[in-house]
Coordinates of C-alpha atoms and ligand atoms in Angstrom, one line a residue:
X103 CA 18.9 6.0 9.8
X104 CA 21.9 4.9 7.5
X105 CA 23.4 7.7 5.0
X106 CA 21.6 5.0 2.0
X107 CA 18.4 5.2 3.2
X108 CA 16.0 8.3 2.9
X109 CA 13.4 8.9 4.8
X110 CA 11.0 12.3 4.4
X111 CA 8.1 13.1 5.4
X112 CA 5.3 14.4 3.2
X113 CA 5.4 18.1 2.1
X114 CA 1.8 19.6 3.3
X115 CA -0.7 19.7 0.7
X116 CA -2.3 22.3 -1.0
X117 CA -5.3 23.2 1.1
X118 CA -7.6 19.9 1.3
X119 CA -10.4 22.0 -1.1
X120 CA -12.0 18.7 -1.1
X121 CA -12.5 18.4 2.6
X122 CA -16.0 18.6 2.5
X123 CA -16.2 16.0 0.2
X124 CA -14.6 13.8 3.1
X125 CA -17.7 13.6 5.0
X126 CA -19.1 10.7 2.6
X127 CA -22.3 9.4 3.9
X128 CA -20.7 6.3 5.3
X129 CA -18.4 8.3 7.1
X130 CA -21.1 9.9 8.6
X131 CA -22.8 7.0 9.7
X132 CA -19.7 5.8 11.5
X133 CA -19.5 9.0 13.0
X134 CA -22.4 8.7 14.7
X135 CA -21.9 5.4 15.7
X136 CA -18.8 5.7 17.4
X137 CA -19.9 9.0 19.6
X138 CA -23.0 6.6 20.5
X139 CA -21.4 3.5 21.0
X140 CA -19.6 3.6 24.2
X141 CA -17.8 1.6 25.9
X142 CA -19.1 -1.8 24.3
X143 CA -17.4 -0.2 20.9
X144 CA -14.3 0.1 22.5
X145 CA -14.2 -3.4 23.6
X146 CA -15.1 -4.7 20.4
X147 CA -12.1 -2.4 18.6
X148 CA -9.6 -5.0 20.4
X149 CA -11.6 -7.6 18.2
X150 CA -10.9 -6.2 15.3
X151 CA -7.4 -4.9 15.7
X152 CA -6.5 -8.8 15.7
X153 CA -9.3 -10.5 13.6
X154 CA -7.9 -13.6 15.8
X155 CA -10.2 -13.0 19.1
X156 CA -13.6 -14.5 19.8
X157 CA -15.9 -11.1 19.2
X158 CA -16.7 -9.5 22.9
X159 CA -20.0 -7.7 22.7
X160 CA -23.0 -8.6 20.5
X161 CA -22.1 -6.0 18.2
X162 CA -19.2 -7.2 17.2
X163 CA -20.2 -10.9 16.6
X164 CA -22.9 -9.9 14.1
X165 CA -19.8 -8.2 12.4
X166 CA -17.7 -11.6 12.3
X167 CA -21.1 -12.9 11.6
X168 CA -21.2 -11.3 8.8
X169 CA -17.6 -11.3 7.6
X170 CA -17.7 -15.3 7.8
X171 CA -21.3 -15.6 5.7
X172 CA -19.1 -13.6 2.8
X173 CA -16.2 -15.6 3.4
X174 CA -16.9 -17.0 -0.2
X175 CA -16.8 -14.2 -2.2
X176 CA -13.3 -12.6 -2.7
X177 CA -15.1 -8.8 -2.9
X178 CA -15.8 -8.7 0.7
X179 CA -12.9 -9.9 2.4
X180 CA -11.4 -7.2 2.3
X181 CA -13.8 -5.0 2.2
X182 CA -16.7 -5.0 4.6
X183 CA -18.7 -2.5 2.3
X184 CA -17.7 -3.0 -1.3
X185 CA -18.5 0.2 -3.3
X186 CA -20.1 0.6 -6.2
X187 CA -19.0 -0.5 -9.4
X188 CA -15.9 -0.3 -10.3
X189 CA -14.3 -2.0 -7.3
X190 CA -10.7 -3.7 -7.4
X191 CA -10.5 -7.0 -6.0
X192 CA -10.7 -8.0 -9.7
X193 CA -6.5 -7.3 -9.2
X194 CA -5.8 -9.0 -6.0
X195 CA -3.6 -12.1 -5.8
X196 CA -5.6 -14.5 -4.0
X197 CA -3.5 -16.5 -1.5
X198 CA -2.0 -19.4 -3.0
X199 CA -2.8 -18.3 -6.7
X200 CA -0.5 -18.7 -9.3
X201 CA 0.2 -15.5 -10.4
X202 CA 0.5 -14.9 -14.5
X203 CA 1.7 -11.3 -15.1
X204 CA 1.5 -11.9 -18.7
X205 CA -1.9 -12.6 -18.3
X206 CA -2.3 -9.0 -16.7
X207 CA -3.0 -6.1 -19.1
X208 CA -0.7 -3.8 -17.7
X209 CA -2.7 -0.7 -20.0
X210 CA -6.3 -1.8 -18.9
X211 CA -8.5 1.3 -17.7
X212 CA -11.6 -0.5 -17.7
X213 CA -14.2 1.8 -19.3
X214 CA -12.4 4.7 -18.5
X215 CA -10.6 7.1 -21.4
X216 CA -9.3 9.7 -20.0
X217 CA -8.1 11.5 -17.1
X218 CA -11.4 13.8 -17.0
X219 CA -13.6 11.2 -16.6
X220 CA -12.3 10.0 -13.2
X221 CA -11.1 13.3 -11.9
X222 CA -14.3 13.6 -9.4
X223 CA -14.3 10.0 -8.7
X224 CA -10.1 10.3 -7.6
X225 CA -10.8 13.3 -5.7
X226 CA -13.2 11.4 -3.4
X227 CA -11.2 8.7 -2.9
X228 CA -8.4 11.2 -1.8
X229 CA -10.9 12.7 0.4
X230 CA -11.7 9.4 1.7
X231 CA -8.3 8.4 3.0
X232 CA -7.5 11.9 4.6
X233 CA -10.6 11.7 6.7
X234 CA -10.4 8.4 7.7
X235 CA -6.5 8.6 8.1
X236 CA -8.0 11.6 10.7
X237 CA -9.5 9.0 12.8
X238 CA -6.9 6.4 12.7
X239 CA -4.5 9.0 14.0
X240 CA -6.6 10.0 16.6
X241 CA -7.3 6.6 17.7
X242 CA -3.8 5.7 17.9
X243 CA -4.3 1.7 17.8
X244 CA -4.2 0.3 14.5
X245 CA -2.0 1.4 12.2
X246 CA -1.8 0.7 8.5
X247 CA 1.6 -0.2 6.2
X248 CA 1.3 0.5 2.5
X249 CA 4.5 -1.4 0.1
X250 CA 4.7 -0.2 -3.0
X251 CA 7.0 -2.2 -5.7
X252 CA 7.6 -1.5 -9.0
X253 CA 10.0 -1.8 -12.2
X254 CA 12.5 0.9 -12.5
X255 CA 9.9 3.8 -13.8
X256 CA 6.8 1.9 -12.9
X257 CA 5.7 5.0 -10.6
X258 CA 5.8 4.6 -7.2
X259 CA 6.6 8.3 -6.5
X260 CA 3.8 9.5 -8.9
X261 CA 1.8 6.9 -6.6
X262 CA 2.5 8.6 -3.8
X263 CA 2.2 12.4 -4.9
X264 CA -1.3 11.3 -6.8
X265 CA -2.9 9.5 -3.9
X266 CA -1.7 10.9 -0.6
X267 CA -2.7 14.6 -1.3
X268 CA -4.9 16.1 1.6
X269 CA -3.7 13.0 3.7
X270 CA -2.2 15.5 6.9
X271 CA 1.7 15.0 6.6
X272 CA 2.1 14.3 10.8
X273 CA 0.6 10.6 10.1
X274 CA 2.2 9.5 7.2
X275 CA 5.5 8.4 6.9
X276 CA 7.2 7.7 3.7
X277 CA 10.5 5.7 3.7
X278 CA 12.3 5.5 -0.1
X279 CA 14.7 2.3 0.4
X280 CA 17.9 1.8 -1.1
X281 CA 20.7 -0.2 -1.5
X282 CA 21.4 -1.3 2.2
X283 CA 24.7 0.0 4.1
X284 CA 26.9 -2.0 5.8
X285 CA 25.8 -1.4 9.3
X286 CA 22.1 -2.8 7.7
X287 CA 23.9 -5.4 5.4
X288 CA 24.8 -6.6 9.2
X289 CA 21.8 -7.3 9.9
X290 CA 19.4 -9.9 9.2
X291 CA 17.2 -8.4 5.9
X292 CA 14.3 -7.3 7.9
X293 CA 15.9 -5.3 10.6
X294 CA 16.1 -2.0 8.6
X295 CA 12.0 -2.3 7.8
X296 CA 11.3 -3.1 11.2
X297 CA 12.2 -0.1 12.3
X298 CA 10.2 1.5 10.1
X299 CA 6.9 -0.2 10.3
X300 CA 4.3 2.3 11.4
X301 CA 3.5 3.6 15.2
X302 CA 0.1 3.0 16.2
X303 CA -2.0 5.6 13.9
X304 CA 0.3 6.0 11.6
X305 CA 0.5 5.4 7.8
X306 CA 3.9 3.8 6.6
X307 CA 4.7 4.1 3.0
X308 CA 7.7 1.6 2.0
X309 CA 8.9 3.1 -1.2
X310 CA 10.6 -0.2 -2.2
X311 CA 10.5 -2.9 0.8
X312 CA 11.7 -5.9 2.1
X313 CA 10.6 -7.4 -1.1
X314 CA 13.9 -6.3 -2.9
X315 CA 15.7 -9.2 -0.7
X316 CA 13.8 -11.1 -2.7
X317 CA 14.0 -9.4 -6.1
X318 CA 17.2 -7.9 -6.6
X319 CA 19.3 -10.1 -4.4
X320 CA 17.6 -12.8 -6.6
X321 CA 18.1 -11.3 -10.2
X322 CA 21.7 -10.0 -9.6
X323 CA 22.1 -13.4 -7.8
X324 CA 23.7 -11.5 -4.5
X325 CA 22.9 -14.7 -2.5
X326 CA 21.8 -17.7 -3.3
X327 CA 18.9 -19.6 -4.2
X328 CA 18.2 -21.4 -1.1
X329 CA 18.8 -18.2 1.5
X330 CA 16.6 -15.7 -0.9
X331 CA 14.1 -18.7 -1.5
X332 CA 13.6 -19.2 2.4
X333 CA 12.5 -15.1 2.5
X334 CA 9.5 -15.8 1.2
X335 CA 8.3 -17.9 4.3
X336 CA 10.2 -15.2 6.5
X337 CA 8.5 -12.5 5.4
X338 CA 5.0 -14.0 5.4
X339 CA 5.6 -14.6 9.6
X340 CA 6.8 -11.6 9.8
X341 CA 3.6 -9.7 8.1
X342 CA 1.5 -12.0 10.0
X343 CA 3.3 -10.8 13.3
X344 CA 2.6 -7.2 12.5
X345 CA -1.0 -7.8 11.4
X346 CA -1.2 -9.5 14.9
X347 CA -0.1 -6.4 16.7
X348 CA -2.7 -4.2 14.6
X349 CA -0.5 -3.1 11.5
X350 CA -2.5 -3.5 8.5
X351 CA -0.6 -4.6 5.6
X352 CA -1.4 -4.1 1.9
X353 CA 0.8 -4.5 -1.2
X354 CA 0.6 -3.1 -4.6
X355 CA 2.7 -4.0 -7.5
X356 CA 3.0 -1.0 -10.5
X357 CA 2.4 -3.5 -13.5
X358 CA 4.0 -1.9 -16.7
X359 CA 4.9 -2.9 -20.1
X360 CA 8.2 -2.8 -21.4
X361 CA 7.3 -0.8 -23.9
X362 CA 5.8 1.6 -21.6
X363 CA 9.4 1.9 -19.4
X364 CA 11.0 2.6 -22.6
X365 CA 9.1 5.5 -23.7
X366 CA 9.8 6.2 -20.0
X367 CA 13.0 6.1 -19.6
X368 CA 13.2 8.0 -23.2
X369 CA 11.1 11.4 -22.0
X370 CA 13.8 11.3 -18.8
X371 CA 16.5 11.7 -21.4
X372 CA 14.5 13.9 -23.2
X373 CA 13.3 16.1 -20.5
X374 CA 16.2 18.5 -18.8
X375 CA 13.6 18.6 -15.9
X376 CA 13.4 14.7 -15.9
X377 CA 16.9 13.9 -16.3
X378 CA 18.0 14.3 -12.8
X379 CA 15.5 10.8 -12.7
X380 CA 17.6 9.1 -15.1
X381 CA 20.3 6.7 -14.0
X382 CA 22.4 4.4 -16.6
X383 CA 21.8 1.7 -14.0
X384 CA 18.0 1.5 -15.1
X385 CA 19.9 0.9 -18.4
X386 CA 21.7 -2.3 -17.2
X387 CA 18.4 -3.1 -14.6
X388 CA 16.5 -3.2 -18.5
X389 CA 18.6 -6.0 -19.6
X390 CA 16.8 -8.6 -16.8
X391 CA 13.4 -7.2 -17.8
X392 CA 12.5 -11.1 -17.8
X393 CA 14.0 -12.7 -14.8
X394 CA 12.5 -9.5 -12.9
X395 CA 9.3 -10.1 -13.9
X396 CA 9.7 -13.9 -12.9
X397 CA 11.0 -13.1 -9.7
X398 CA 8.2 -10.9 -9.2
X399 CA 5.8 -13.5 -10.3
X400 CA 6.8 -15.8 -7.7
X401 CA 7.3 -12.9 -4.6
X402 CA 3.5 -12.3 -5.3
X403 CA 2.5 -15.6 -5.4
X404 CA 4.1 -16.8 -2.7
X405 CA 3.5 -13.8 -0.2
X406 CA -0.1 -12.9 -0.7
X407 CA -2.3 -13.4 2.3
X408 CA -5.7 -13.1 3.7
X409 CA -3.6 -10.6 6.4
X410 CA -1.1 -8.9 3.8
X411 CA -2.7 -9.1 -0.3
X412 CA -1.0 -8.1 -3.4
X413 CA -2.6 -6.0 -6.1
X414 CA -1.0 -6.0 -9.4
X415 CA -2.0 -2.5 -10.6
X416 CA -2.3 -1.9 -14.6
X417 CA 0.1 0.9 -14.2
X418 CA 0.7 2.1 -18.2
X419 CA -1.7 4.6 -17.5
X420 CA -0.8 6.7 -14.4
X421 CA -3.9 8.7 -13.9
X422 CA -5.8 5.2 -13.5
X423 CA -3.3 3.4 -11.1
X424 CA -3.8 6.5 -9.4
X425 CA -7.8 6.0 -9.2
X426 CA -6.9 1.7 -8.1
X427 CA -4.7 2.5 -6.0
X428 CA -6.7 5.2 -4.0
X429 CA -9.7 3.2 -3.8
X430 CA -8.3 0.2 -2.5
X431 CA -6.2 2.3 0.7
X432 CA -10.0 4.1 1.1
X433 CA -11.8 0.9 0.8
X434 CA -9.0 -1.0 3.5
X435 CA -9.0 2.1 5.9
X436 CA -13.1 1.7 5.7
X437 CA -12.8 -1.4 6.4
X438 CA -10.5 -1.3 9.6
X439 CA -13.2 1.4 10.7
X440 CA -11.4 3.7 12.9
X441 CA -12.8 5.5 15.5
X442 CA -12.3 9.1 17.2
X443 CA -12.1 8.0 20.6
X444 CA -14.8 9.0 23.2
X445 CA -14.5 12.7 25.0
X446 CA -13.9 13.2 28.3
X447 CA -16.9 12.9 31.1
X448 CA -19.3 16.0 31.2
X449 CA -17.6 18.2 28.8
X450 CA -21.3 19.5 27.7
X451 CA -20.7 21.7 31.3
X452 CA -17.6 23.6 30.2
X453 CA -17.4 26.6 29.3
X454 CA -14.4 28.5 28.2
X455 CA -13.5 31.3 29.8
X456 CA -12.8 35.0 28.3
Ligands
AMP550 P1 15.9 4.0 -6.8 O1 14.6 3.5 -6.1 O2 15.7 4.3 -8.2 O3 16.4 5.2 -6.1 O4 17.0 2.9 -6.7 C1 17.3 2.3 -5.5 C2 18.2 1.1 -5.8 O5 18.4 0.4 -4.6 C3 17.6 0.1 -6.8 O6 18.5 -0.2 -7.8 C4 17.3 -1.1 -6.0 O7 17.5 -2.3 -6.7 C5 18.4 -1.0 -4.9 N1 18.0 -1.7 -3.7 C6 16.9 -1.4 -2.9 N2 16.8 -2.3 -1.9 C7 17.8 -3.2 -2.1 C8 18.3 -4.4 -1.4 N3 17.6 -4.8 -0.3 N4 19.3 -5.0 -1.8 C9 20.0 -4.5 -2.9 N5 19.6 -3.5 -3.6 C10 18.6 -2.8 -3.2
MG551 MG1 15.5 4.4 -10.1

């Protein structure tokens, strides 16, 4: 990996106190599912790894069944189970919509008011993904990769401190992307993100993605129209190539205000703890506010698919992108259903010896 571009891997959490809380009744049910389903189960995972195969087993074609008789209502496509209210396809681009982001209240919190009142509810959600990142692990064959893109300050690394807490470091990857080096600048743009799209149960976490050869390259006017403009078509193959070979893909944009990065960048200046954050360049970066939030408008409007969706998250309150954001990995793990594979043959027999 190039000098420019860090990659870590998550500290461990504190211990997962919420572990218990992990075995949510669906959960459970899946469980027992996949210990009695056998072999016609693990036929039917090929199915779903693709979503492009004609279902194998019964089983699996009342679940395309299913899938295609909800086909018309945007809450289930991407979740098989929606959960209760509040659920969050309300902030999904739909493919081929026309994406407003000053229509989009970047300070919503729905009923919400403070941070106490979704505390439990953020907590399960957390619980949620570490128990079924357990099982996509162990299945090693899907894998899921998570982009998160933001204005300077919009919280990506709050993001991924608030949600990924109890998710077990060993299958989660984060990669922070930077300015590329040379020996990437070499490259066609997508060469340094291949290489770090996730193994088979892993969790990828693209802190800033391929979407800055888009963004940046557009506003600072790097290359041209026409090459950056041609990305767009590039990089929806290429997520539709991944989601082909079992990598999930889902997208979230941290929608702030202005306002709100000021006041951000301000308690950076303000804060000798924060000011190691604070670069002059998020200064200069301030001054496009306008085309970035056009170039923006257009990425998301022109990359979200069925196979790879963009949320735009109200992100002016953290502790509620948190909750979005959380709920909507928990809700797209649940509904790629992994499985612990099956135990060996006859291990009711063994014994271990003293
Ligand atoms: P930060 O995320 O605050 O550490 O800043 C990373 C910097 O790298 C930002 O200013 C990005 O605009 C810049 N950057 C990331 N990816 C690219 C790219 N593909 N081309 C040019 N600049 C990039
Ligand atoms: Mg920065």
């Amino acid at each position: 990996m190039a000098g420019t571009t860090g990659t870590r891997r998550r500290a461990p959490a504190k211990a997962a106190s919420s572990k218990g809380r992990a075995k949510a009744a669906s959960s459970k049910g899946r469980a027992k599912s996949a210990s009695a389903g056998g072999a016609e189960e693990a036929a039917a995972l090929d199915t779903r790894a693709t979503g492009h195969e004609e279902p194998r087993t019964k089983r699996a074609a009342a679940r395309k069944g299913d899938a295609q008789a909800s086909a018309g209502a945007p809450e289930k496509k991407v979740v098989a189970h929606p959960p209760p209210k509040p659920d969050y396809p309300r902030y999904r681009v739909e493919p081929g919509q026309r994406l407003s982001l000053a229509k989009q209240d970047p300070g919503a919190t729905e009923h919400y008011e403070s941070k106490r009142d979704i505390k439990e509810d953020l907590a399960t959600q957390r619980s949620r993904i570490s128990d079924l990142q357990a099982r996509l692990y162990a299945e090693r064959r899907r894998s899921l990769l998570i982009v998160l893109q933001a204005m300077d300050t919009g919280g990506k690394d709050g993001t991924i401190r608030g949600v990924f807490a109890g998710v077990n470091p060993q299958g989660c990857v984060v990669t922070s992307f930077k300015q590329p080096s040379v020996d990437e600048s070499d490259h066609d743009f997508l060469w340094r993100y291949h290489q770090r799209t996730p193994q088979r149960g892993m969790i990828s976490i693209f802190n800033r993605s391929h979407y800055e050869d888009v963004l940046v390259v557009r506003v600072k006017k790097l290359i041209e129209e026409a090459a950056w403009r041609q990305r767009y078509h590039i990089i929806n193959e290429w997520e539709h190539a991944l989601s082909l070979s079992g990598v999930t893909v889902i997208k979230f944009f941290l929608h702030i205000s202005r306002d709100e990065q000021k006041r951000r960048l301000e308690s950076r200046l303000a804060d000798p703890d924060k000011r190691w954050k604070f670069s002059v360049n998020d200064i200069r970066e301030r001054e496009h506010w306008d085309d970035y939030q056009q170039a923006f408008q257009d990425a998301l409007s022109n990359t979200s698919a069925e196979h790879a969706p963009w949320y735009v998250v109200p992100s002016n309150v953290k502790w509620y992108r948190n909750l979005v954001i959380a709920r909507t990995i928990a809700d797209t793990l649940e509904a790629m259903d992994p499985r612990f594979p099956p135990a060996a043959e006859g291990l009711d027999d063994v014994t271990v010896p003293d």
